[in-house]
Amino acid sequence: MKRLPTTLLVLVMALTMQAQKNANGYPITQVPFTAVKITPNTFWGDRIHAARQVTIPLAFQKCEETHRYENFNMAAYTLQHPGHEKLQTPEWDVSKFMGFSFDDTDVYKTIEGASYVLQTYPDKKLQQYIDSVLDIVAAAQEPDGYLYTARTINPEHPHHWAGKKRWEVEDFLSHELYNLGHMVDAACAHYQATGSDKFLNIAKRYADCVVREVGAQPGQACVVPGHQIAEMALARLYVLTGEKKYLDEAKFLLDYRGKTGRKDIYSQSDKPVVEQTEAWGHAVRAGYMYAGMADVAALTGDQDYLKAIDAIYNNIVSKKYYITGGVGARHQGEAFGADYELPNLTSYNETCAAISMVYLFHRMFLLHGDAKYIDCMERTLYNGVISGMSVDGGRFFYPNPLASDGKYAFNADNTVERQPWFGCACCPSNLCRFIPSFPGYMYAVKGRDLYVNLFAGNTATIQVEGKDVELEQQTNYPWDGDISINIKKNKAKAFNLMVRVPGWVDRSPVPSDLYRFSDDVLGTYSVKVNGQPVKAELTKGYLNINRQWKKGDVVSIHFDMPVRTVKANGHVVDDRGRVAVERGPLVYCAEGADNKDFSIFNFLMPRQPRFNVAEHTITNKQSAQTFSVKAITVAGQSVDQNAQGEASVKAATLTMIPYYAWNHRGPGLMEVWMPQSISALGNY
């Protein structure tokens, strides 16, 4: 075999090192969704099935019904017939038929979700449909790569959020860069799932247009996104392609925040990102930006970014994080509130904001390797995210409150129950893309460390130091805490299996003093290999099981999963004198549909409740584990705190269901934080 010339060898080594760096900007590497197959008829298998069978087809149908595809067709017509007479007619005034300047993203997000599904369930018919949609999208792209139908349809009369010129009002409402972000994310997923570069080439052309036209150089538009997401999408495009210009653009969009025409807390532009230490403003914008900051910190090694994102994470989890894993206390501005401002009935907790927290928490883990970040991610996944979609995949929440009186209109369209769609469809289409991406959050690797982060039935083929390890995970999680990990194949021989021990087992609900367990239950766990107990060191929340693994080895993990009660920090005024109830990763609530003999707003949880766990049908699609507990209903003083006389009490049995499943039977009373004292009673 001939030796490579020295110069060529150096070049090959340099390219290899660059590829490794691109793939592993973070110290820890995410195992991609393409390597993990979720087992059907399991908790997450059912959710992916619902997304595949109901949510994604529904989203494509809505794209057809609500003019999404027609927007691209009209833009293409204008490109093919510049200055055509129709431009002067009312029917071609974009603001009259396009609801929002970001409507294009519903198409992109749905394609992204469908791409994740294709990886698990190959479907030629679906792939052909996506290709036909991409033909429509490509036809609307301007010659220099710009792709924004809100302007291209009618450049003289664009959408009223778009401005007369490109990028003119990007800092505020145009969403040109927001559209780019969702396009790039979807294109990367489509490429990874199918191997086709059809969508990727469209997205790269628009990204190249942005690189040329948006920046700090003379002749460029010095603007930053009014709605963030382009930052982490461009970082993803850099990792996929190795083209540094995309990373440079992502960093520019962050570096110049607080330095352009817009400076306010709502859009996180009141100061440069490296000077920000608290979560403020629109929660979705904020979460996407914080995730983008983590990407740039990892890929560039910028310590100022890292310091800022650590401080912001701590602020969220210590002072602005709901027990359900949601964020965004205020309806006004869909925004984070002040420290400890965590109302229940009026909480916003937008589904998209919960998804953004999953992105952030996962990135924090990839940076620091601590299980506490996955603990937060898991809490948000099982409560704040999946509560936004009905178990059958066909009805949705925009916000996710922690209490309901059946009257307060909390949804984006002023309704009190799950809806089949919304005019502003960001949450349903976001669920389309997120739920099928779940397999990509299961595992991670670093050198010889293979991290088991989440527990769900699946098979996975994972590269450990470049060698295949095939695992099969079997479990009924989250309904019980027994997990079996089978080594199906191992070419890596010795490696460290890092199994997360969730904080809810034996430590605390969240990694801060915001919430604490209020009962005397002591959780334990155990681990066996091939039936024999093993002692494993607990490092940053992970059990490190180190051995020469062979095919057929079985790791059996048991987590105690008792029902626990939780109290909030005393600074959270709305939760004083109340407890929340959870079991494993699931938060529970009381709902009027299960407790018809009394008002759930007029009862007291016992000081030392004893729960009975049972199976209960909560929808016509799914049963779940529920609890019953002896409670005390209160009449008289509880109804009017100023009333004279003593309250009358009597015994009752309270039924509780998983929070994610509430409102499947229509609007009514619901409560997560339940009173233990009369002073905490009272209707909302």
XYZ file of C-alpha atoms in Angstrom, residues 595 597-598 603-604 606 628-633 649-655:
19
model
C -64.832 14.409 41.321
C -69.774 14.984 44.187
C -67.978 18.102 45.394
C -61.469 20.640 49.757
C -58.385 20.171 51.872
C -54.733 15.857 54.458
C -57.409 8.274 45.137
C -56.877 9.975 48.461
C -59.072 10.683 51.447
C -59.732 14.407 51.393
C -61.881 16.818 53.330
C -64.480 18.968 51.614
C -66.320 19.635 56.856
C -66.939 16.084 55.735
C -64.863 13.254 54.338
C -64.583 12.596 50.611
C -62.372 10.680 48.221
C -60.415 12.686 45.678
C -59.306 11.201 42.347
